mmCIF file of C-alpha atoms in Angstrom:
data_model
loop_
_atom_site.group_PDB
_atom_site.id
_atom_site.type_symbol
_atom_site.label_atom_id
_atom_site.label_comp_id
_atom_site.label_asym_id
_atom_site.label_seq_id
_atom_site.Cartn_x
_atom_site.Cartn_y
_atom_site.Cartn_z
ATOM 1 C CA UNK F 16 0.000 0.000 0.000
ATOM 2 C CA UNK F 17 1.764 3.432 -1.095
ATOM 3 C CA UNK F 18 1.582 6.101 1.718
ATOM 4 C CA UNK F 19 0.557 9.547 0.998
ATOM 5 C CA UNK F 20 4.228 10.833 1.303
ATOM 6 C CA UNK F 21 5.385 8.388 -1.257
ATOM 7 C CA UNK F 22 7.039 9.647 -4.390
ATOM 8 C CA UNK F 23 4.502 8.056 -6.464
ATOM 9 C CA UNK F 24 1.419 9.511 -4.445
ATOM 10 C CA UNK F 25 2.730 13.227 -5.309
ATOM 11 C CA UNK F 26 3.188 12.339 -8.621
ATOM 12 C CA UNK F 27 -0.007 11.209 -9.327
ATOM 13 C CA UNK F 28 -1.460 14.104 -7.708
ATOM 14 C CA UNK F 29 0.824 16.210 -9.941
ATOM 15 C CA UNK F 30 -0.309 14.367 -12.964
ATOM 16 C CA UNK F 31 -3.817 14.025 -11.827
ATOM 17 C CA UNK F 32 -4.144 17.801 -11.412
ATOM 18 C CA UNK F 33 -2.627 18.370 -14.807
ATOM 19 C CA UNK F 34 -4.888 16.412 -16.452
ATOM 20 C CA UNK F 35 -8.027 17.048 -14.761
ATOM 21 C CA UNK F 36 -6.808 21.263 -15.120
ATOM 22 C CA UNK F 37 -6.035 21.210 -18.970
ATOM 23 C CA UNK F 38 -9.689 18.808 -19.462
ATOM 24 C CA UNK F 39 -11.855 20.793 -17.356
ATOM 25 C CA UNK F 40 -10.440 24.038 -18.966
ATOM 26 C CA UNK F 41 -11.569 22.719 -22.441
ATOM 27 C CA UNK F 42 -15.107 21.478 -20.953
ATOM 28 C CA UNK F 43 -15.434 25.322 -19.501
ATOM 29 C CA UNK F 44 -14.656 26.375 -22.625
ATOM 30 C CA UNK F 45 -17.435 24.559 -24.645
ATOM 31 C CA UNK F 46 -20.189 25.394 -22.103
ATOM 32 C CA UNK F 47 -19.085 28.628 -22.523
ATOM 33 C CA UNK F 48 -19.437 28.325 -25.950
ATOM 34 C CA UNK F 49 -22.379 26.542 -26.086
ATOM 35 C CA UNK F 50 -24.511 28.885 -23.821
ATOM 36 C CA UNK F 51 -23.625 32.178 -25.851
ATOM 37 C CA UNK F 52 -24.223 30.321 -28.967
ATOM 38 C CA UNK F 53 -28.266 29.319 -27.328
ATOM 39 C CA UNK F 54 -28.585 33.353 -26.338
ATOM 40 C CA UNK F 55 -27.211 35.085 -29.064
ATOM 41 C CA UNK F 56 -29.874 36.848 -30.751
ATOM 42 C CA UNK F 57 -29.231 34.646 -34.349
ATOM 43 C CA UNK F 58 -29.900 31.772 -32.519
ATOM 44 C CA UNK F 59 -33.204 33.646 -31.168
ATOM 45 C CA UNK F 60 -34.316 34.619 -34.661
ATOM 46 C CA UNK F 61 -33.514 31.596 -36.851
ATOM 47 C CA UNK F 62 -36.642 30.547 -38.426
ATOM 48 C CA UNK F 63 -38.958 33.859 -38.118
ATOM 49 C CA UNK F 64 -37.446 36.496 -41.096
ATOM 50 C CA UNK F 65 -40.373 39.315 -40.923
ATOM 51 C CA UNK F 66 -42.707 36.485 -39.085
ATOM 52 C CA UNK F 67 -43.023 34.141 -41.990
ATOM 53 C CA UNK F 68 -43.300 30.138 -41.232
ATOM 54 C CA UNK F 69 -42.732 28.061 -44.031
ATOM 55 C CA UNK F 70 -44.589 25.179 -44.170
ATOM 56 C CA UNK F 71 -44.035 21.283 -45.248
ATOM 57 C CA UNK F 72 -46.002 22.090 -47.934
ATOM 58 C CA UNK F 73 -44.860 25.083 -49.190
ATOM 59 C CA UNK F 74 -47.484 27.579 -48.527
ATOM 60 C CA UNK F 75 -45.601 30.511 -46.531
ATOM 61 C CA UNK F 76 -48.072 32.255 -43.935
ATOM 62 C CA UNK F 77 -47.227 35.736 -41.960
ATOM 63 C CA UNK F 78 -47.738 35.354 -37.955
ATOM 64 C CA UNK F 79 -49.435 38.178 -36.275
ATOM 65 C CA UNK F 80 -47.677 40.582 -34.336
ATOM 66 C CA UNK F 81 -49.242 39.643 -31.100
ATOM 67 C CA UNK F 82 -47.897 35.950 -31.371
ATOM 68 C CA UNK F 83 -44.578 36.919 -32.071
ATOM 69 C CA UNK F 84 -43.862 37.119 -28.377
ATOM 70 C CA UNK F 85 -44.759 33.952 -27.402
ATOM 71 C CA UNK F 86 -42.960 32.261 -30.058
ATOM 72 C CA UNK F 87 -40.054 33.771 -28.559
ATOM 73 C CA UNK F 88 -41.032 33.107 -25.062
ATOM 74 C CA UNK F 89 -41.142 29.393 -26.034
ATOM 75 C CA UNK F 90 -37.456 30.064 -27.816
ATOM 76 C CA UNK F 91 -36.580 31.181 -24.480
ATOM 77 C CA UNK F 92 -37.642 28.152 -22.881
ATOM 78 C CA UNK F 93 -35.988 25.816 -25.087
ATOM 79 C CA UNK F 94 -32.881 27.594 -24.810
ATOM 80 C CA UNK F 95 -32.680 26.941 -21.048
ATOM 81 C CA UNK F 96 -33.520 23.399 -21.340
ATOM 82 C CA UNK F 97 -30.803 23.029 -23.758
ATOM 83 C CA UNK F 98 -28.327 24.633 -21.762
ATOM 84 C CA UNK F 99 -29.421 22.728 -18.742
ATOM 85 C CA UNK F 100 -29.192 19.764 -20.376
ATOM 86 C CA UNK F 101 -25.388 20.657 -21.189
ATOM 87 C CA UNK F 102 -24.837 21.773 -17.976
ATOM 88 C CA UNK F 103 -25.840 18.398 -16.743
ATOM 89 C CA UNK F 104 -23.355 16.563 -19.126
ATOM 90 C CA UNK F 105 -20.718 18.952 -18.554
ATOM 91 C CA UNK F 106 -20.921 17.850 -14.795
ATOM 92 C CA UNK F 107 -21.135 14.493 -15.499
ATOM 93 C CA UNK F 108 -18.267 14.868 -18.005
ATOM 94 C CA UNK F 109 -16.234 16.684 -14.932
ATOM 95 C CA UNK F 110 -16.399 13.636 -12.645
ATOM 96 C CA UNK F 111 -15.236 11.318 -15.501
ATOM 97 C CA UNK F 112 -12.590 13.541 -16.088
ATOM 98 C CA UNK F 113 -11.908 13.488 -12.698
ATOM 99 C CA UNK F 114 -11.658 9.370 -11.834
ATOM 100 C CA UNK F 115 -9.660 9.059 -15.390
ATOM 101 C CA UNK F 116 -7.065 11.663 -13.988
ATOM 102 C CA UNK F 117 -6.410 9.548 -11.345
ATOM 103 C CA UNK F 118 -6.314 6.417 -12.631
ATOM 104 C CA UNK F 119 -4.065 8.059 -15.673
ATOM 105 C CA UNK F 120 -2.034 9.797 -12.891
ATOM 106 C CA UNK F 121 -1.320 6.418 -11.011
ATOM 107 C CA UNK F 122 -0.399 4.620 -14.294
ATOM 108 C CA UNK F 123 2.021 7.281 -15.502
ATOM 109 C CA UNK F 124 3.505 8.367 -11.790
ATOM 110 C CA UNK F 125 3.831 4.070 -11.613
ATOM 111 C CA UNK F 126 5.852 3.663 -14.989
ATOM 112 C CA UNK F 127 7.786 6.531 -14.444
ATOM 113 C CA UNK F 128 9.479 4.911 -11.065
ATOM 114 C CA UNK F 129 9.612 1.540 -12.494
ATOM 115 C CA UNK F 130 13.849 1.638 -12.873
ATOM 116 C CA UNK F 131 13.841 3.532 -9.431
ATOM 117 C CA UNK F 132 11.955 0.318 -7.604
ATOM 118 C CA UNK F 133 14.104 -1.956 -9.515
ATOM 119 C CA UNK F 134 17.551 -0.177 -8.410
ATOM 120 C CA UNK F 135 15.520 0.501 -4.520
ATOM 121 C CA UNK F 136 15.016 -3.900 -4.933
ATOM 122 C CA UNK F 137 18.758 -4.389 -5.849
ATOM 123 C CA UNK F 138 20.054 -2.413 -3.362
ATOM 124 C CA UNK F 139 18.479 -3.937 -0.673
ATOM 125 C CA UNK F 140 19.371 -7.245 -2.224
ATOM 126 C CA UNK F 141 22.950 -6.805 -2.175
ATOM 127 C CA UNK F 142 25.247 -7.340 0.966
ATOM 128 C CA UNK F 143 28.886 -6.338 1.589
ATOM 129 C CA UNK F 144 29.428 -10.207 1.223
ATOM 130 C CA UNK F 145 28.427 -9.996 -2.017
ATOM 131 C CA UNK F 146 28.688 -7.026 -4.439
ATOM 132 C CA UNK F 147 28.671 -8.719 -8.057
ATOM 133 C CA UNK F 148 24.927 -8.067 -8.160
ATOM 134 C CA UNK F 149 24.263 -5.212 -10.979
ATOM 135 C CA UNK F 150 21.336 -3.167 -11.685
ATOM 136 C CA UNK F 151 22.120 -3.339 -15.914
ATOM 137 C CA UNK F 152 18.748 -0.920 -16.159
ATOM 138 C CA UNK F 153 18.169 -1.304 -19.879
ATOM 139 C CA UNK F 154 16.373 1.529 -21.719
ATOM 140 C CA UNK F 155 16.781 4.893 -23.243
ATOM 141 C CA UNK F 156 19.816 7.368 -22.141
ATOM 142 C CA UNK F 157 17.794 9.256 -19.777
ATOM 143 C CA UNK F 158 18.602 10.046 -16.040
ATOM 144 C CA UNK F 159 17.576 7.179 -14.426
ATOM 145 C CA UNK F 160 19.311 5.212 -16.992
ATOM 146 C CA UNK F 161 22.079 6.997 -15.773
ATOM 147 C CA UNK F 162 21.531 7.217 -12.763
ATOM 148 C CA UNK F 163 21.652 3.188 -12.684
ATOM 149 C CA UNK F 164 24.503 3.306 -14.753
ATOM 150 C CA UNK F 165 26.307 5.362 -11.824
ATOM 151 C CA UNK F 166 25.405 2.900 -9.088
ATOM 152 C CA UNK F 167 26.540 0.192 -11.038
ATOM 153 C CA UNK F 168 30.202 2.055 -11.388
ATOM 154 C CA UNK F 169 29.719 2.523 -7.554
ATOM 155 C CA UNK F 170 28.738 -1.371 -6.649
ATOM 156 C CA UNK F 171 31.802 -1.783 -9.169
ATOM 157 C CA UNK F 172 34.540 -0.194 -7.141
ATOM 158 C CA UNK F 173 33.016 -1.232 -3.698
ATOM 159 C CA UNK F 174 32.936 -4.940 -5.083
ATOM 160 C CA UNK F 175 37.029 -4.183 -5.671
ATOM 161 C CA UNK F 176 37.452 -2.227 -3.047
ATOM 162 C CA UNK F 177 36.477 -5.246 -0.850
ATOM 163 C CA UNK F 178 38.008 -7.733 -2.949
ATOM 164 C CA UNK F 179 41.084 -5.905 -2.254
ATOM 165 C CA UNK F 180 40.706 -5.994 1.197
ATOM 166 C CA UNK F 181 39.902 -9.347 1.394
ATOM 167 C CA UNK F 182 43.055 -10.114 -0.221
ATOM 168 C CA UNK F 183 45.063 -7.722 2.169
ATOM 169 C CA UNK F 184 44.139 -9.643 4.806
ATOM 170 C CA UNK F 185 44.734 -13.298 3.656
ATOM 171 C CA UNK F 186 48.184 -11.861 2.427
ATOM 172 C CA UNK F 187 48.724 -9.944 5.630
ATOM 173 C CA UNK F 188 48.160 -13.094 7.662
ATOM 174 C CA UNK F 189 49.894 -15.650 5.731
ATOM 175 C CA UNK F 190 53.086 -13.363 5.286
ATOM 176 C CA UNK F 191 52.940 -12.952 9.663
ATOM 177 C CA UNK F 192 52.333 -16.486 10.414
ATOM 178 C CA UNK F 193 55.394 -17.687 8.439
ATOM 179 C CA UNK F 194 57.900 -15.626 10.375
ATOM 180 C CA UNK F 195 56.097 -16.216 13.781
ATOM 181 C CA UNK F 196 56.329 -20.222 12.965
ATOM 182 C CA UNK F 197 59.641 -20.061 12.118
ATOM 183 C CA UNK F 198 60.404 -18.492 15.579
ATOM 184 C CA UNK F 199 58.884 -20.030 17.501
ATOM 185 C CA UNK F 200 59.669 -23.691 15.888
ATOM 186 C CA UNK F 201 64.156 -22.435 16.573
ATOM 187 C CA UNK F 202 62.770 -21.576 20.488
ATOM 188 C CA UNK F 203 61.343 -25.276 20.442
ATOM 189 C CA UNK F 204 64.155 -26.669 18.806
ATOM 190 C CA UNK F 205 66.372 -25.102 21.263
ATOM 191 C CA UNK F 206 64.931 -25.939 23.953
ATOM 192 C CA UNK F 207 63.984 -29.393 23.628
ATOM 193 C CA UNK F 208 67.703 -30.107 22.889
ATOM 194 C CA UNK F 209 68.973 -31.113 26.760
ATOM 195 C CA UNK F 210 72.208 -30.992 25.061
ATOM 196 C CA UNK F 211 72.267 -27.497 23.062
ATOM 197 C CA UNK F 212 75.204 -24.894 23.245
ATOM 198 C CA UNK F 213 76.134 -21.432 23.687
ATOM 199 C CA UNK F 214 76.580 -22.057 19.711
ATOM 200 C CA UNK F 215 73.244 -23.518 18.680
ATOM 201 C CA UNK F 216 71.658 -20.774 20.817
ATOM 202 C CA UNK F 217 73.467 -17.922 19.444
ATOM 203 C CA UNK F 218 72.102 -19.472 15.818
ATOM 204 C CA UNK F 219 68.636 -19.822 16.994
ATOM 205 C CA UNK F 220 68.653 -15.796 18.025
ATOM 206 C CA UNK F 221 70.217 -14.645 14.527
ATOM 207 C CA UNK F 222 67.318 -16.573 12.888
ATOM 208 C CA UNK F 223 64.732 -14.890 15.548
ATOM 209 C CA UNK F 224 66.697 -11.468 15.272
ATOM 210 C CA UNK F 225 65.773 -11.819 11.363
ATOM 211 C CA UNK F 226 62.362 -12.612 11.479
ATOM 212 C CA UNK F 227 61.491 -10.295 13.994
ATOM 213 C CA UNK F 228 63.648 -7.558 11.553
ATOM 214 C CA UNK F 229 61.194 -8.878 9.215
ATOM 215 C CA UNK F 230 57.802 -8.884 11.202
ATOM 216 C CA UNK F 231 59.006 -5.200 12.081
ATOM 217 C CA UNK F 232 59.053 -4.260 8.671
ATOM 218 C CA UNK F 233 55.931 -5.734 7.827
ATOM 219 C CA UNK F 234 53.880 -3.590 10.674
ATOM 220 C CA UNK F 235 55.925 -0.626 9.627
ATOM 221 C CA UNK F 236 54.193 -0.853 6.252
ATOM 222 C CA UNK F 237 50.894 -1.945 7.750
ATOM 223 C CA UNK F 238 50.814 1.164 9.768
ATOM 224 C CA UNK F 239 51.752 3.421 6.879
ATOM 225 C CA UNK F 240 48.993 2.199 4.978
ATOM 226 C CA UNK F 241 46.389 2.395 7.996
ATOM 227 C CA UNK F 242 47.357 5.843 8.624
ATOM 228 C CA UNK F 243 47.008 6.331 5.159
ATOM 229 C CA UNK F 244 43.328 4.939 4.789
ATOM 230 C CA UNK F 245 42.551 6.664 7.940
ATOM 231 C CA UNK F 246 43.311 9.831 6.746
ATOM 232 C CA UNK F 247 45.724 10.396 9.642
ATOM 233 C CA UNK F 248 48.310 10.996 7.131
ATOM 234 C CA UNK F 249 49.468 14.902 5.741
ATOM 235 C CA UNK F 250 49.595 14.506 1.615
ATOM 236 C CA UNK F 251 52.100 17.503 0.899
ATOM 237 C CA UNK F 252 53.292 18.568 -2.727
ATOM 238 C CA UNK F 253 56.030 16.222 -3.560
ATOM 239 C CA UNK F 254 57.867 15.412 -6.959
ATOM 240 C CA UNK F 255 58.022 11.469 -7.555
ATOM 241 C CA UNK F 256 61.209 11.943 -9.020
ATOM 242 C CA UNK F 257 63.117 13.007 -6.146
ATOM 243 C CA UNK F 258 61.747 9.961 -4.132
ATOM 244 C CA UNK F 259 62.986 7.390 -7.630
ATOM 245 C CA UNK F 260 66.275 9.030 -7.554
ATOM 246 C CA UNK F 261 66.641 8.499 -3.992
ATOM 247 C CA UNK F 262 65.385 5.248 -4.078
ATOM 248 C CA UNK F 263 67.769 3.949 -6.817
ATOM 249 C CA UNK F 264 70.844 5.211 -4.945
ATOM 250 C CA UNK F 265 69.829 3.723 -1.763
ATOM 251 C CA UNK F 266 69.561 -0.023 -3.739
ATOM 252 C CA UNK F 267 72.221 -0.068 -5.459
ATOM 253 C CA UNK F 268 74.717 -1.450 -2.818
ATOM 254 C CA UNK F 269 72.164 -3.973 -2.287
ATOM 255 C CA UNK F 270 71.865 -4.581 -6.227
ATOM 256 C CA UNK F 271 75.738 -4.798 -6.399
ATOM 257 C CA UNK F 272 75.859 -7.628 -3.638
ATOM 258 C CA UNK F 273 73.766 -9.688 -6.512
ATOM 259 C CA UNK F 274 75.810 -8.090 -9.731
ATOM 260 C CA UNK F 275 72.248 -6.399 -10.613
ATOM 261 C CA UNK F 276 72.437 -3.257 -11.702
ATOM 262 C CA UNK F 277 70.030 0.180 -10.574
ATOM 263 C CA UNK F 278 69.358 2.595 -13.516
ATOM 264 C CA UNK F 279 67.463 5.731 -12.536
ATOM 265 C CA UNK F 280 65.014 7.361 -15.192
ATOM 266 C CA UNK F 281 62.973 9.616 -13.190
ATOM 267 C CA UNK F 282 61.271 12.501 -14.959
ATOM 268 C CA UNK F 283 59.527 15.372 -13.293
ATOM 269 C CA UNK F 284 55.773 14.461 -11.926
ATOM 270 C CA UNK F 285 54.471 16.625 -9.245
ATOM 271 C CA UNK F 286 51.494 15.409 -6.982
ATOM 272 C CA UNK F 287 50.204 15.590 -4.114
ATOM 273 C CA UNK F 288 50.430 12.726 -1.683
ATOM 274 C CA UNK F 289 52.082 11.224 1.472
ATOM 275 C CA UNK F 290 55.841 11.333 1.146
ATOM 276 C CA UNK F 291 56.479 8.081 3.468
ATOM 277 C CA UNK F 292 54.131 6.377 1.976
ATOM 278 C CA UNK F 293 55.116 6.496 -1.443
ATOM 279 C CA UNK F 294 58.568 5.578 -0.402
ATOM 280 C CA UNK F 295 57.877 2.696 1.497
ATOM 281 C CA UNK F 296 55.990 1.380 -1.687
ATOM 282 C CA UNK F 297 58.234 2.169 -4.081
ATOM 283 C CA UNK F 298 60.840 0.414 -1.923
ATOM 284 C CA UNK F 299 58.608 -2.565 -1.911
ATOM 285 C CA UNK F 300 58.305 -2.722 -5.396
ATOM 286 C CA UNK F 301 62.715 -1.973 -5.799
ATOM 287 C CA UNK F 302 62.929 -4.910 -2.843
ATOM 288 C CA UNK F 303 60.875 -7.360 -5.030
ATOM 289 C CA UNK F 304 62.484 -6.197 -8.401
ATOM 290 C CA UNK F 305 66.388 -6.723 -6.732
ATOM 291 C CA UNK F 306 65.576 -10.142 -5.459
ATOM 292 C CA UNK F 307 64.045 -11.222 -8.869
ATOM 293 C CA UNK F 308 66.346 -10.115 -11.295
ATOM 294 C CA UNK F 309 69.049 -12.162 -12.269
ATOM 295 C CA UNK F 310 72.943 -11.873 -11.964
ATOM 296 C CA UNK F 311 74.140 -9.534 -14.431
ATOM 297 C CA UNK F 312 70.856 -7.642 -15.482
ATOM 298 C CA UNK F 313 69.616 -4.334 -14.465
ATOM 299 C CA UNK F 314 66.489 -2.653 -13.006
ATOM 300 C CA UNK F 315 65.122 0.496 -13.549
ATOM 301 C CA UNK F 316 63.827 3.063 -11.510
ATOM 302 C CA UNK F 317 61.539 5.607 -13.194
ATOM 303 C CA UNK F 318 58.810 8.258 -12.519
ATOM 304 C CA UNK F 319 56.850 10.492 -15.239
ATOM 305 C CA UNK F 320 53.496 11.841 -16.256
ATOM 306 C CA UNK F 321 51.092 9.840 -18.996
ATOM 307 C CA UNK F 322 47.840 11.640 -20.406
ATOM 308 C CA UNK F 323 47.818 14.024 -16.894
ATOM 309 C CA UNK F 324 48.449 10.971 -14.858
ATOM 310 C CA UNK F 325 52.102 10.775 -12.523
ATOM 311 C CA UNK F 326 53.466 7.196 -12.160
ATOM 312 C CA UNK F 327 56.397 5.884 -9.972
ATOM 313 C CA UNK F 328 57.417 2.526 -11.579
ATOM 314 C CA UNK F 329 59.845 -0.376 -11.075
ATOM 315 C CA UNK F 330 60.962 -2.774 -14.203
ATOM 316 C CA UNK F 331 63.272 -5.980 -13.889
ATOM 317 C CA UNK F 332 64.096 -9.035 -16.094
ATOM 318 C CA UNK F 333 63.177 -11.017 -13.599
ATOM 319 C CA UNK F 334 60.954 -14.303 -13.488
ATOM 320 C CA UNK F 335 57.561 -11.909 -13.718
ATOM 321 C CA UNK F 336 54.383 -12.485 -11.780
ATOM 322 C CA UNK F 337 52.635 -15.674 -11.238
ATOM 323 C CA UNK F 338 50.793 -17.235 -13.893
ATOM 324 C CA UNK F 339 47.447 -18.047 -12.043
ATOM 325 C CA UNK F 340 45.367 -15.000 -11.460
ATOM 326 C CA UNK F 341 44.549 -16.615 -7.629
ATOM 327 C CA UNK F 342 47.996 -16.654 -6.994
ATOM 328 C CA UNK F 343 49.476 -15.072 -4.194
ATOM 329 C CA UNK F 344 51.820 -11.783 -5.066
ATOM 330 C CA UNK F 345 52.967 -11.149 -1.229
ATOM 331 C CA UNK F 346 52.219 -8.738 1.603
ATOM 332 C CA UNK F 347 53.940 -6.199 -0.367
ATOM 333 C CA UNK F 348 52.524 -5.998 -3.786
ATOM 334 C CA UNK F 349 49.063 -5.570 -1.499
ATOM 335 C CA UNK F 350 50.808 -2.551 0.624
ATOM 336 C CA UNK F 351 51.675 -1.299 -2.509
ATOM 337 C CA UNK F 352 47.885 -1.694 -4.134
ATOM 338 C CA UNK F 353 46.724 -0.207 -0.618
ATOM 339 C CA UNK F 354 49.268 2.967 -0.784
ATOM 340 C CA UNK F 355 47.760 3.507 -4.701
ATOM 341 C CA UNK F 356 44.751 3.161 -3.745
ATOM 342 C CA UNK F 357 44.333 5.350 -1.255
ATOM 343 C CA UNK F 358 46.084 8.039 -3.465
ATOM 344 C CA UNK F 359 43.309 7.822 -5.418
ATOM 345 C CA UNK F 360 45.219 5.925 -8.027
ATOM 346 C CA UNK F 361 45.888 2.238 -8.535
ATOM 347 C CA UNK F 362 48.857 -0.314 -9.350
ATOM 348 C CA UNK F 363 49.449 -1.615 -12.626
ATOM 349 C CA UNK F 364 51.681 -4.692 -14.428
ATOM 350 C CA UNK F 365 52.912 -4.633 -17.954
ATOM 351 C CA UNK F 366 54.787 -8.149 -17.925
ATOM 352 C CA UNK F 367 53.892 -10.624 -19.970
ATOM 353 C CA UNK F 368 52.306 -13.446 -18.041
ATOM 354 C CA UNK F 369 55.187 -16.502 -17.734
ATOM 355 C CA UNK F 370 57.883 -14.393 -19.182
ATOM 356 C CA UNK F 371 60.672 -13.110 -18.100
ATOM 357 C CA UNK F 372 60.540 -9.691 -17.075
ATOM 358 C CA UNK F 373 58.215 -7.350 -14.939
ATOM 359 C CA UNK F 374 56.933 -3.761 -14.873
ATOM 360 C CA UNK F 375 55.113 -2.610 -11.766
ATOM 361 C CA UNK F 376 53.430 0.509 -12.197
ATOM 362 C CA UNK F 377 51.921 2.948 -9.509
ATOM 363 C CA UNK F 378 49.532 5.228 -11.075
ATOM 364 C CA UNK F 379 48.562 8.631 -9.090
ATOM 365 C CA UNK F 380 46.166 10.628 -10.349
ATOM 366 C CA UNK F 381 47.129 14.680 -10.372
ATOM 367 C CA UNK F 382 45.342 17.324 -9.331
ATOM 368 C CA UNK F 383 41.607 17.142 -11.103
ATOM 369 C CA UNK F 384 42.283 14.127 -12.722
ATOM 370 C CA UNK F 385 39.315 12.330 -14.307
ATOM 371 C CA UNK F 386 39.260 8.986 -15.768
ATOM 372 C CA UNK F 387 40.837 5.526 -15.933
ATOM 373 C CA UNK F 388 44.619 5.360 -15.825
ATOM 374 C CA UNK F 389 46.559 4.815 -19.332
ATOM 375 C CA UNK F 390 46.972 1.163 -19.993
ATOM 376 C CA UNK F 391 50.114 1.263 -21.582
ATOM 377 C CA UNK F 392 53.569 0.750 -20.313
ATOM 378 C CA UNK F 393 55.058 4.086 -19.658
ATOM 379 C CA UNK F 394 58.364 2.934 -20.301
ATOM 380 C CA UNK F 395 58.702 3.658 -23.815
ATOM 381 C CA UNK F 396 61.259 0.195 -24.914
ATOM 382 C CA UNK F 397 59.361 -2.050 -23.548
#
């Protein structure tokens, strides 16, 4: 049952009242019409010219002056029954009018919010469990058609958004548990041994003394990307160059140790954006790049704009990302999404799937950027 405040109850006044308004004002119009047409004084003289009556027959008579008057009277008389009798249908006509404006008023106000009770039934339908639901409103280009079409792009980035998150956290915990298990399995070890040294201690705490280097690390980055997503953290104007340049030079003795080579080719790209953040990403993705190239290659560093957008990017020959798309990339591939993300932008791979070679891409959008990042490589020889 609709209630009187719904949408679809004002509209059908609305509609109702238009109708019923533009009909009645023609119905006026022709009892108007009608009723000066019945007193006009050609309507009272019609038949009499100078009192003759013609007859069936032919014969024309002249009336006498004295019944003139009563002819007229009756004239008179007939006149008001006519108009009554149009008044009468006129009134009648009025409450027709009246029922079909509503029922006309109720159909139209009813087809008009059929695609806003469809998208009211899918949204209620959907739960954050579950956002691959879509509205797909078919029809003309119109603006609930577009309106649908916006919700959709909405349930569309929620549905990634918590796919994303979802994934954060299985890669969070799995990439925690392994250095926890390997700590505490050396304290077991240890100390289940009735017979262990000074020196299989001492080995047992450089193995904990990594890990734990390691679990520090990997809260480190946690906490720059909560902060992040909190909005706890200060975005400043900052020039992704400066942070690739630095970057590079800070790898390469680590590079060296593995004959890999660092190769800066940043390029002026001013955003705005959180300054530890983007460092502790882009060292992710230099981390992951140094450990997967191979002796004797090189990796390059680079930042830029593409089509308005700034990028910060990392490419290696290395053995590239996994083939299946449910494969695991690693905590920090999914700090690095998370850092993107929350500046508005996203991360991006170029590699071809199985080969060797990777390019990991941070895009981040610049001031009153609209639109989907570019979906090319932005390092031109590859």
């Amino acid at each position: 049952m609709q209630s009187w405040q719904s949408i679809r109850f004002r509209l059908s006044v609305q509609y109702s009242a238009l109708v019923f308004g533009l009909g009645g004002a023609l119905l006026g119009l022709v009892y108007l019409a009608v009723r000066r047409g019945v007193y006009s004084d050609e309507m009272m003289t019609h038949l009499w010219e100078g009192r003759q009556v013609a007859l069936e027959s032919g014969r024309v008579f002249e009336l006498p002056a004295y019944q003139e008057v009563e002819i007229r009277a009756i004239e008179s008389i007939y006149a008001d029954i006519v108009l009554s009798q149009v008044t009468s249908f006129t009134l009648i006509a009025f409450g027709i009018l009246f029922l079909l404006s509503i029922v006309v008023g109720w159909i139209m106000s009813g087809r008009v919010l059929k695609p806003v009770g469809e998208i009211t039934t899918v949204a209620r339908e959907i739960q954050a469990s579950d956002l691959s639901r879509r509205i797909a409103l078919q029809g003309p280009e119109d603006e609930l058609k577009r309106l649908a079409d916006t919700f959709d792009e909405m349930l569309e980035r929620l549905d990634s958004a918590f796919s994303s998150q979802r994934q954060f956290l299985a890669d969070t915990s799995h990439d925690l548990r392994t250095p926890l298990t390997i700590i505490r399995s050396n304290v077991e070890l240890v100390a289940d041994d009735p017979v262990a040294g000074l020196e299989e201690w001492r080995e047992a705490g450089n193995v904990i003394r990594r890990n734990a280097e390691k679990m520090s690390k990997m809260i480190q980055d946690l906490l720059a990307t909560a902060r992040l997503q909190t909005g706890r953290a200060q975005s400043v104007t900052l020039d992704l160059a400066e942070i690739a340049q630095a970057k590079a030079s800070d790898f390469a003795s680590v590079a060296a140790e593995k004959s890999v080579e660092i190769e800066s080719r940043a390029d002026e790209a001013i955003v705005m954006g959180v300054d530890i953040a983007l460092d502790r990403a882009l060292s992710n993705l230099v981390d992951n790049a140094v450990r997967a190239a191979p002796s004797g290659s090189s990796v390059v560093v680079g930042s830029g704009v593409v089509d308005g957008w700034a990028w910060l990017g990392v490419r290696d020959s290395g053995h590239g990302l996994p083939d299946a798309p449910g494969d695991r990339v690693g905590l920090g591939l999914s700090i690095v999404t998370q850092i993107a993300e929350g500046h508005g932008g996203a991360l991006a791979s170029f590699s071809g799937k199985g080969k060797p070679g990777t390019t990991m891409v941070m895009w981040i959008p610049r001031q009153d950027q609209a639109g989907a990042p570019p979906e090319v490589s932005p390092f031109t020889d590859t």
